[in-house]
Amino acid sequence: MGGFGLFVTVLLVFAILMVFMSVKSVPQGMEYTVERFGKYTATLTPGLNIIMPIIDRIGRKLNVMEQVLDVPSQEVITKDNAMVRVDGVVFYQIMDAAKAAYEITYLDMAIINLVMTNIRTVMGSMDLDELLSRRDEINARLLNVVDEATSPWGIKVTRIEIKDIAPPKDLVDSMARQMKAEREKRAQILEAEGMRQAEILKAEGLKQGAILDAEGRKEAAFRDAEARERLAEAEAKATMVVSEAISKGDVQAINYFVAQKYIESLKEVASANNSKLIFMPLEASSVIGALGGIGELAKEALNKKA
């Protein structure tokens, strides 16, 4: 009875041990491969899994979350024979645990070396100016090439980024001088363009001013001609009125005409520059009489209007 009890106890312990060996718990973000007698048979996903104890065992424990690898710095010779130092990062994710475990040895090292090789290939076919200005294009070309090459390994390369492109110091100094010269050239071009535009605007302003001045003189001449024409018309009308009055025997009209000419002559004599003293051997009563004749004409004109 004691031997049977010992057997049962050993059997029970063995059964419990088999249960513990058959139950496998896989954490989130991980996948385990199962090998039976050294051959891959299945992949355990996150959660509680059951395997055959003794004959099955866990082969590889793989992280299926997106991972990042730092690409070491390396020197690259560009198409125009400029040597630059380049480094970067690569992001990848395991999509097929079995392929990642059994299709490639040292997966991380293989990815890094593949990226470094393609960096030299892609950047070596471009000029230095293209490297510095087309980083997005370089990243896209690297991603396409590396993702296609790593597809048989059961991984997906999601992103490749060039972190830094460092030309030699003497080349950087040369580029700085070139940039400075280019900016000075642009500044001189802009300054010359500004001066040219200013001269054009100044010439247009002078032209417009000359046009306006000519138009002003034309308008003034037209106004002067119009005024002289109206004055001539007034004088002609006045002469016609005086002539009619004379023809009718009106003595006051003759006095008006004589007084007008007499006063105009006195005005011209008085306004002469070389006239300091004027002798007038005339009778004042003659001038007063002429003025009286003008007054009489005015009265007659007003009486007629009334």
mmCIF file of C-alpha atoms in Angstrom:
data_model
loop_
_atom_site.group_PDB
_atom_site.id
_atom_site.type_symbol
_atom_site.label_atom_id
_atom_site.label_comp_id
_atom_site.label_asym_id
_atom_site.label_seq_id
_atom_site.Cartn_x
_atom_site.Cartn_y
_atom_site.Cartn_z
ATOM 1 C CA MET A 1 0.000 0.000 0.000
ATOM 2 C CA GLY A 2 2.897 2.314 0.758
ATOM 3 C CA GLY A 3 4.528 1.551 -2.595
ATOM 4 C CA PHE A 4 1.236 2.143 -4.457
ATOM 5 C CA GLY A 5 0.761 5.464 -2.725
ATOM 6 C CA LEU A 6 4.262 6.510 -3.636
ATOM 7 C CA PHE A 7 3.581 5.557 -7.259
ATOM 8 C CA VAL A 8 0.394 7.584 -7.317
ATOM 9 C CA THR A 9 2.160 10.545 -5.793
ATOM 10 C CA VAL A 10 4.959 10.370 -8.384
ATOM 11 C CA LEU A 11 2.407 9.991 -11.152
ATOM 12 C CA LEU A 12 0.467 12.998 -9.873
ATOM 13 C CA VAL A 13 3.582 15.113 -9.648
ATOM 14 C CA PHE A 14 4.553 14.052 -13.160
ATOM 15 C CA ALA A 15 1.094 14.960 -14.493
ATOM 16 C CA ILE A 16 1.249 18.376 -12.840
ATOM 17 C CA LEU A 17 4.713 18.909 -14.273
ATOM 18 C CA MET A 18 3.463 17.938 -17.771
ATOM 19 C CA VAL A 19 0.619 20.424 -17.466
ATOM 20 C CA PHE A 20 3.013 23.216 -16.520
ATOM 21 C CA MET A 21 5.304 22.248 -19.414
ATOM 22 C CA SER A 22 2.439 22.233 -21.919
ATOM 23 C CA VAL A 23 1.018 25.636 -20.958
ATOM 24 C CA LYS A 24 2.876 28.645 -22.373
ATOM 25 C CA SER A 25 1.925 32.280 -21.766
ATOM 26 C CA VAL A 26 3.075 34.734 -24.466
ATOM 27 C CA PRO A 27 3.169 38.462 -23.533
ATOM 28 C CA GLN A 28 1.706 41.170 -25.765
ATOM 29 C CA GLY A 29 4.037 42.293 -28.547
ATOM 30 C CA MET A 30 5.887 38.948 -28.629
ATOM 31 C CA GLU A 31 5.593 35.771 -30.669
ATOM 32 C CA TYR A 32 7.207 32.396 -29.937
ATOM 33 C CA THR A 33 8.122 29.718 -32.442
ATOM 34 C CA VAL A 34 7.498 26.050 -31.555
ATOM 35 C CA GLU A 35 9.948 23.330 -32.586
ATOM 36 C CA ARG A 36 9.197 19.612 -32.478
ATOM 37 C CA PHE A 37 12.364 17.572 -32.398
ATOM 38 C CA GLY A 38 14.196 20.650 -33.742
ATOM 39 C CA LYS A 39 11.765 21.373 -36.619
ATOM 40 C CA TYR A 40 9.514 24.427 -36.738
ATOM 41 C CA THR A 41 5.863 23.528 -36.373
ATOM 42 C CA ALA A 42 3.873 26.591 -35.177
ATOM 43 C CA THR A 43 3.944 30.141 -33.872
ATOM 44 C CA LEU A 44 2.485 31.070 -30.509
ATOM 45 C CA THR A 45 0.644 34.392 -30.420
ATOM 46 C CA PRO A 46 0.133 36.590 -27.309
ATOM 47 C CA GLY A 47 -2.019 34.907 -24.664
ATOM 48 C CA LEU A 48 -2.287 31.360 -23.233
ATOM 49 C CA ASN A 49 -1.079 28.560 -25.533
ATOM 50 C CA ILE A 50 -0.843 24.748 -25.225
ATOM 51 C CA ILE A 51 2.027 22.661 -26.634
ATOM 52 C CA MET A 52 2.965 19.022 -26.407
ATOM 53 C CA PRO A 53 5.332 18.596 -23.453
ATOM 54 C CA ILE A 54 8.710 16.874 -23.894
ATOM 55 C CA ILE A 55 8.421 16.604 -27.691
ATOM 56 C CA ASP A 56 7.712 20.342 -28.304
ATOM 57 C CA ARG A 57 9.805 23.232 -27.129
ATOM 58 C CA ILE A 58 10.035 26.999 -27.599
ATOM 59 C CA GLY A 59 12.469 27.845 -30.410
ATOM 60 C CA ARG A 60 12.747 31.677 -30.784
ATOM 61 C CA LYS A 61 11.153 34.516 -28.874
ATOM 62 C CA LEU A 62 10.634 37.417 -31.265
ATOM 63 C CA ASN A 63 9.532 41.003 -30.659
ATOM 64 C CA VAL A 64 6.876 41.857 -33.275
ATOM 65 C CA MET A 65 6.550 45.522 -32.252
ATOM 66 C CA GLU A 66 8.091 48.205 -34.484
ATOM 67 C CA GLN A 67 11.773 48.539 -33.696
ATOM 68 C CA VAL A 68 14.473 51.054 -34.524
ATOM 69 C CA LEU A 69 18.112 50.459 -35.418
ATOM 70 C CA ASP A 70 20.826 53.092 -35.455
ATOM 71 C CA VAL A 71 22.830 53.034 -38.691
ATOM 72 C CA PRO A 72 26.507 53.735 -37.922
ATOM 73 C CA SER A 73 28.232 56.707 -39.475
ATOM 74 C CA GLN A 74 30.136 56.047 -42.689
ATOM 75 C CA GLU A 75 31.949 58.009 -45.388
ATOM 76 C CA VAL A 76 30.395 58.201 -48.847
ATOM 77 C CA ILE A 77 31.973 59.530 -52.067
ATOM 78 C CA THR A 78 29.440 61.415 -54.172
ATOM 79 C CA LYS A 79 29.175 61.552 -57.934
ATOM 80 C CA ASP A 80 31.216 64.763 -58.053
ATOM 81 C CA ASN A 81 33.961 63.194 -55.869
ATOM 82 C CA ALA A 82 33.026 64.942 -52.641
ATOM 83 C CA MET A 83 33.439 62.864 -49.482
ATOM 84 C CA VAL A 84 30.703 63.212 -46.868
ATOM 85 C CA ARG A 85 29.981 61.457 -43.577
ATOM 86 C CA VAL A 86 26.454 60.039 -43.302
ATOM 87 C CA ASP A 87 24.444 58.297 -40.587
ATOM 88 C CA GLY A 88 20.792 57.410 -40.157
ATOM 89 C CA VAL A 89 18.116 55.272 -38.537
ATOM 90 C CA VAL A 90 15.891 52.482 -39.822
ATOM 91 C CA PHE A 91 12.482 51.411 -38.486
ATOM 92 C CA TYR A 92 11.199 47.887 -39.088
ATOM 93 C CA GLN A 93 8.590 45.418 -37.847
ATOM 94 C CA ILE A 94 8.496 41.616 -37.922
ATOM 95 C CA MET A 95 5.466 40.459 -39.893
ATOM 96 C CA ASP A 96 6.264 36.723 -40.109
ATOM 97 C CA ALA A 97 7.968 35.310 -37.026
ATOM 98 C CA ALA A 98 8.933 32.022 -38.686
ATOM 99 C CA LYS A 99 10.754 33.715 -41.583
ATOM 100 C CA ALA A 100 12.466 36.196 -39.298
ATOM 101 C CA ALA A 101 13.649 33.317 -37.097
ATOM 102 C CA TYR A 102 14.765 30.800 -39.707
ATOM 103 C CA GLU A 103 15.408 32.686 -42.972
ATOM 104 C CA ILE A 104 18.192 34.961 -41.701
ATOM 105 C CA THR A 105 20.894 34.822 -39.042
ATOM 106 C CA TYR A 106 21.543 37.931 -36.966
ATOM 107 C CA LEU A 107 18.589 39.878 -38.315
ATOM 108 C CA ASP A 108 19.571 43.267 -36.863
ATOM 109 C CA MET A 109 23.098 43.072 -38.243
ATOM 110 C CA ALA A 110 21.795 42.048 -41.665
ATOM 111 C CA ILE A 111 19.405 45.025 -41.791
ATOM 112 C CA ILE A 112 22.098 47.499 -40.750
ATOM 113 C CA ASN A 113 24.608 46.237 -43.305
ATOM 114 C CA LEU A 114 21.980 46.234 -46.039
ATOM 115 C CA VAL A 115 21.033 49.839 -45.277
ATOM 116 C CA MET A 116 24.668 50.978 -45.170
ATOM 117 C CA THR A 117 25.390 49.325 -48.518
ATOM 118 C CA ASN A 118 22.397 50.965 -50.187
ATOM 119 C CA ILE A 119 23.262 54.350 -48.671
ATOM 120 C CA ARG A 120 26.613 54.183 -50.455
ATOM 121 C CA THR A 121 24.903 53.087 -53.676
ATOM 122 C CA VAL A 122 22.175 55.725 -53.699
ATOM 123 C CA MET A 123 24.259 58.658 -52.489
ATOM 124 C CA GLY A 124 27.223 57.708 -54.683
ATOM 125 C CA SER A 125 25.047 58.293 -57.762
ATOM 126 C CA MET A 126 24.168 61.866 -56.755
ATOM 127 C CA ASP A 127 26.026 65.183 -56.632
ATOM 128 C CA LEU A 128 26.712 66.922 -53.336
ATOM 129 C CA ASP A 129 24.135 69.641 -53.991
ATOM 130 C CA GLU A 130 21.509 66.955 -54.613
ATOM 131 C CA LEU A 131 22.404 65.193 -51.360
ATOM 132 C CA LEU A 132 21.897 68.362 -49.367
ATOM 133 C CA SER A 133 18.664 69.421 -51.063
ATOM 134 C CA ARG A 134 16.909 66.096 -51.807
ATOM 135 C CA ARG A 135 17.012 64.251 -48.500
ATOM 136 C CA ASP A 136 13.365 63.152 -48.793
ATOM 137 C CA GLU A 137 14.072 61.628 -52.190
ATOM 138 C CA ILE A 138 17.074 59.746 -50.765
ATOM 139 C CA ASN A 139 14.960 58.376 -47.904
ATOM 140 C CA ALA A 140 12.260 57.205 -50.318
ATOM 141 C CA ARG A 141 14.749 55.455 -52.614
ATOM 142 C CA LEU A 142 16.447 53.716 -49.691
ATOM 143 C CA LEU A 143 13.108 52.593 -48.284
ATOM 144 C CA ASN A 144 12.002 51.030 -51.569
ATOM 145 C CA VAL A 145 15.249 49.149 -52.084
ATOM 146 C CA VAL A 146 15.723 47.907 -48.503
ATOM 147 C CA ASP A 147 12.072 46.946 -48.008
ATOM 148 C CA GLU A 148 12.110 44.869 -51.170
ATOM 149 C CA ALA A 149 15.383 43.161 -50.149
ATOM 150 C CA THR A 150 14.177 42.309 -46.623
ATOM 151 C CA SER A 151 10.725 41.039 -47.652
ATOM 152 C CA PRO A 152 11.885 37.347 -47.769
ATOM 153 C CA TRP A 153 12.954 37.701 -44.115
ATOM 154 C CA GLY A 154 9.379 38.292 -43.009
ATOM 155 C CA ILE A 155 9.934 41.916 -41.945
ATOM 156 C CA LYS A 156 8.539 45.234 -43.102
ATOM 157 C CA VAL A 157 10.849 48.260 -43.241
ATOM 158 C CA THR A 158 8.535 51.157 -42.432
ATOM 159 C CA ARG A 159 10.914 54.102 -42.498
ATOM 160 C CA ILE A 160 14.529 55.050 -43.222
ATOM 161 C CA GLU A 161 15.806 58.476 -42.242
ATOM 162 C CA ILE A 162 19.179 60.067 -42.988
ATOM 163 C CA LYS A 163 20.016 61.880 -39.745
ATOM 164 C CA ASP A 164 23.035 63.852 -40.815
ATOM 165 C CA ILE A 165 25.115 64.612 -43.898
ATOM 166 C CA ALA A 166 28.432 66.205 -42.911
ATOM 167 C CA PRO A 167 30.775 67.413 -45.688
ATOM 168 C CA PRO A 168 34.459 68.110 -44.844
ATOM 169 C CA LYS A 169 35.280 71.456 -43.205
ATOM 170 C CA ASP A 170 37.127 72.877 -46.227
ATOM 171 C CA LEU A 171 34.170 71.978 -48.433
ATOM 172 C CA VAL A 172 31.778 73.640 -45.985
ATOM 173 C CA ASP A 173 33.920 76.806 -46.066
ATOM 174 C CA SER A 174 33.917 76.744 -49.860
ATOM 175 C CA MET A 175 30.141 76.327 -49.933
ATOM 176 C CA ALA A 176 29.769 79.230 -47.499
ATOM 177 C CA ARG A 177 31.863 81.471 -49.758
ATOM 178 C CA GLN A 178 29.850 80.371 -52.763
ATOM 179 C CA MET A 179 26.602 81.104 -50.947
ATOM 180 C CA LYS A 180 27.888 84.533 -49.892
ATOM 181 C CA ALA A 181 28.917 85.351 -53.452
ATOM 182 C CA GLU A 182 25.537 84.221 -54.737
ATOM 183 C CA ARG A 183 23.704 86.383 -52.215
ATOM 184 C CA GLU A 184 25.866 89.413 -53.051
ATOM 185 C CA LYS A 185 25.127 88.811 -56.708
ATOM 186 C CA ARG A 186 21.395 88.702 -56.022
ATOM 187 C CA ALA A 187 21.655 91.866 -53.913
ATOM 188 C CA GLN A 188 23.453 93.700 -56.726
ATOM 189 C CA ILE A 189 20.880 92.506 -59.243
ATOM 190 C CA LEU A 190 18.035 93.678 -57.020
ATOM 191 C CA GLU A 191 19.759 97.022 -56.435
ATOM 192 C CA ALA A 192 20.314 97.511 -60.172
ATOM 193 C CA GLU A 193 16.724 96.530 -60.858
ATOM 194 C CA GLY A 194 15.540 99.035 -58.251
ATOM 195 C CA MET A 195 17.639 101.830 -59.757
ATOM 196 C CA ARG A 196 16.352 100.941 -63.217
ATOM 197 C CA GLN A 197 12.773 101.012 -62.006
ATOM 198 C CA ALA A 198 13.377 104.338 -60.256
ATOM 199 C CA GLU A 199 14.824 105.872 -63.447
ATOM 200 C CA ILE A 200 11.863 104.579 -65.434
ATOM 201 C CA LEU A 201 9.402 106.058 -62.960
ATOM 202 C CA LYS A 202 11.334 109.339 -62.894
ATOM 203 C CA ALA A 203 11.308 109.537 -66.699
ATOM 204 C CA GLU A 204 7.603 108.743 -66.763
ATOM 205 C CA GLY A 205 7.033 111.473 -64.166
ATOM 206 C CA LEU A 206 8.968 114.036 -66.222
ATOM 207 C CA LYS A 207 7.094 112.980 -69.317
ATOM 208 C CA GLN A 208 3.750 113.292 -67.567
ATOM 209 C CA GLY A 209 4.812 116.664 -66.130
ATOM 210 C CA ALA A 210 5.802 117.929 -69.584
ATOM 211 C CA ILE A 211 2.486 116.731 -71.000
ATOM 212 C CA LEU A 212 0.532 118.460 -68.247
ATOM 213 C CA ASP A 213 2.612 121.642 -68.653
ATOM 214 C CA ALA A 214 1.980 121.665 -72.410
ATOM 215 C CA GLU A 215 -1.713 121.084 -71.835
ATOM 216 C CA GLY A 216 -1.688 123.957 -69.313
ATOM 217 C CA ARG A 217 -0.005 126.314 -71.762
ATOM 218 C CA LYS A 218 -2.443 125.217 -74.442
ATOM 219 C CA GLU A 219 -5.393 125.882 -72.165
ATOM 220 C CA ALA A 220 -3.938 129.270 -71.100
ATOM 221 C CA ALA A 221 -3.369 130.252 -74.725
ATOM 222 C CA PHE A 222 -6.903 129.203 -75.549
ATOM 223 C CA ARG A 223 -8.241 131.257 -72.653
ATOM 224 C CA ASP A 224 -6.133 134.290 -73.694
ATOM 225 C CA ALA A 225 -7.339 133.997 -77.268
ATOM 226 C CA GLU A 226 -10.909 133.679 -76.084
ATOM 227 C CA ALA A 227 -10.498 136.757 -73.847
ATOM 228 C CA ARG A 228 -8.993 138.780 -76.690
ATOM 229 C CA GLU A 229 -11.779 137.637 -78.954
ATOM 230 C CA ARG A 230 -14.414 138.723 -76.466
ATOM 231 C CA LEU A 231 -12.580 142.037 -75.899
ATOM 232 C CA ALA A 232 -12.470 142.606 -79.624
ATOM 233 C CA GLU A 233 -16.154 141.773 -79.873
ATOM 234 C CA ALA A 234 -16.890 144.223 -77.047
ATOM 235 C CA GLU A 235 -14.816 146.944 -78.674
ATOM 236 C CA ALA A 236 -16.461 146.294 -82.017
ATOM 237 C CA LYS A 237 -19.875 146.446 -80.421
ATOM 238 C CA ALA A 238 -18.962 149.656 -78.552
ATOM 239 C CA THR A 239 -17.636 151.172 -81.762
ATOM 240 C CA MET A 240 -20.809 150.166 -83.562
ATOM 241 C CA VAL A 241 -22.930 151.746 -80.836
ATOM 242 C CA VAL A 242 -20.863 154.960 -80.951
ATOM 243 C CA SER A 243 -21.065 154.979 -84.758
ATOM 244 C CA GLU A 244 -24.833 154.648 -84.625
ATOM 245 C CA ALA A 245 -25.034 157.438 -82.080
ATOM 246 C CA ILE A 246 -22.830 159.706 -84.200
ATOM 247 C CA SER A 247 -24.871 158.925 -87.290
ATOM 248 C CA LYS A 248 -27.923 160.037 -85.363
ATOM 249 C CA GLY A 249 -26.172 163.314 -84.474
ATOM 250 C CA ASP A 250 -25.533 162.577 -80.798
ATOM 251 C CA VAL A 251 -22.662 164.822 -79.677
ATOM 252 C CA GLN A 252 -22.211 162.896 -76.390
ATOM 253 C CA ALA A 253 -21.091 159.807 -78.321
ATOM 254 C CA ILE A 254 -18.275 161.784 -79.910
ATOM 255 C CA ASN A 255 -17.217 163.043 -76.467
ATOM 256 C CA TYR A 256 -17.176 159.440 -75.153
ATOM 257 C CA PHE A 257 -14.984 158.219 -77.989
ATOM 258 C CA VAL A 258 -12.556 161.170 -77.658
ATOM 259 C CA ALA A 259 -12.410 160.869 -73.848
ATOM 260 C CA GLN A 260 -11.652 157.133 -74.051
ATOM 261 C CA LYS A 261 -8.731 157.594 -76.405
ATOM 262 C CA TYR A 262 -7.542 160.611 -74.416
ATOM 263 C CA ILE A 263 -7.472 158.683 -71.128
ATOM 264 C CA GLU A 264 -5.690 155.691 -72.736
ATOM 265 C CA SER A 265 -2.983 158.009 -74.083
ATOM 266 C CA LEU A 266 -2.492 159.572 -70.651
ATOM 267 C CA LYS A 267 -2.174 156.102 -69.131
ATOM 268 C CA GLU A 268 0.543 155.043 -71.567
ATOM 269 C CA VAL A 269 2.504 158.265 -70.991
ATOM 270 C CA ALA A 270 2.255 157.936 -67.222
ATOM 271 C CA SER A 271 3.352 154.262 -67.213
ATOM 272 C CA ALA A 272 6.519 154.820 -69.306
ATOM 273 C CA ASN A 273 9.771 153.900 -67.429
ATOM 274 C CA ASN A 274 11.668 157.022 -68.559
ATOM 275 C CA SER A 275 8.929 159.426 -67.508
ATOM 276 C CA LYS A 276 9.809 161.159 -64.261
ATOM 277 C CA LEU A 277 7.921 164.428 -64.819
ATOM 278 C CA ILE A 278 5.018 165.093 -67.206
ATOM 279 C CA PHE A 279 4.094 168.537 -68.540
ATOM 280 C CA MET A 280 0.463 168.738 -69.552
ATOM 281 C CA PRO A 281 -0.288 172.031 -71.348
ATOM 282 C CA LEU A 282 -3.907 171.090 -71.452
ATOM 283 C CA GLU A 283 -7.026 172.581 -70.027
ATOM 284 C CA ALA A 284 -8.520 170.560 -67.228
ATOM 285 C CA SER A 285 -11.983 171.610 -68.331
ATOM 286 C CA SER A 286 -11.530 169.616 -71.556
ATOM 287 C CA VAL A 287 -10.976 166.381 -69.639
ATOM 288 C CA ILE A 288 -13.867 167.148 -67.284
ATOM 289 C CA GLY A 289 -16.087 167.874 -70.252
ATOM 290 C CA ALA A 290 -15.164 164.565 -71.798
ATOM 291 C CA LEU A 291 -15.943 162.778 -68.569
ATOM 292 C CA GLY A 292 -19.239 164.628 -68.412
ATOM 293 C CA GLY A 293 -20.060 163.323 -71.862
ATOM 294 C CA ILE A 294 -19.424 159.764 -70.634
ATOM 295 C CA GLY A 295 -21.796 160.388 -67.730
ATOM 296 C CA GLU A 296 -24.504 161.641 -70.057
ATOM 297 C CA LEU A 297 -24.193 158.541 -72.197
ATOM 298 C CA ALA A 298 -24.527 156.356 -69.106
ATOM 299 C CA LYS A 299 -27.686 158.181 -68.028
ATOM 300 C CA GLU A 300 -29.252 157.823 -71.452
ATOM 301 C CA ALA A 301 -28.440 154.130 -71.473
ATOM 302 C CA LEU A 302 -30.050 153.627 -68.073
ATOM 303 C CA ASN A 303 -33.163 155.622 -69.096
ATOM 304 C CA LYS A 304 -33.559 153.457 -72.157
ATOM 305 C CA LYS A 305 -33.370 150.234 -70.068
ATOM 306 C CA ALA A 306 -35.933 151.682 -67.638
#
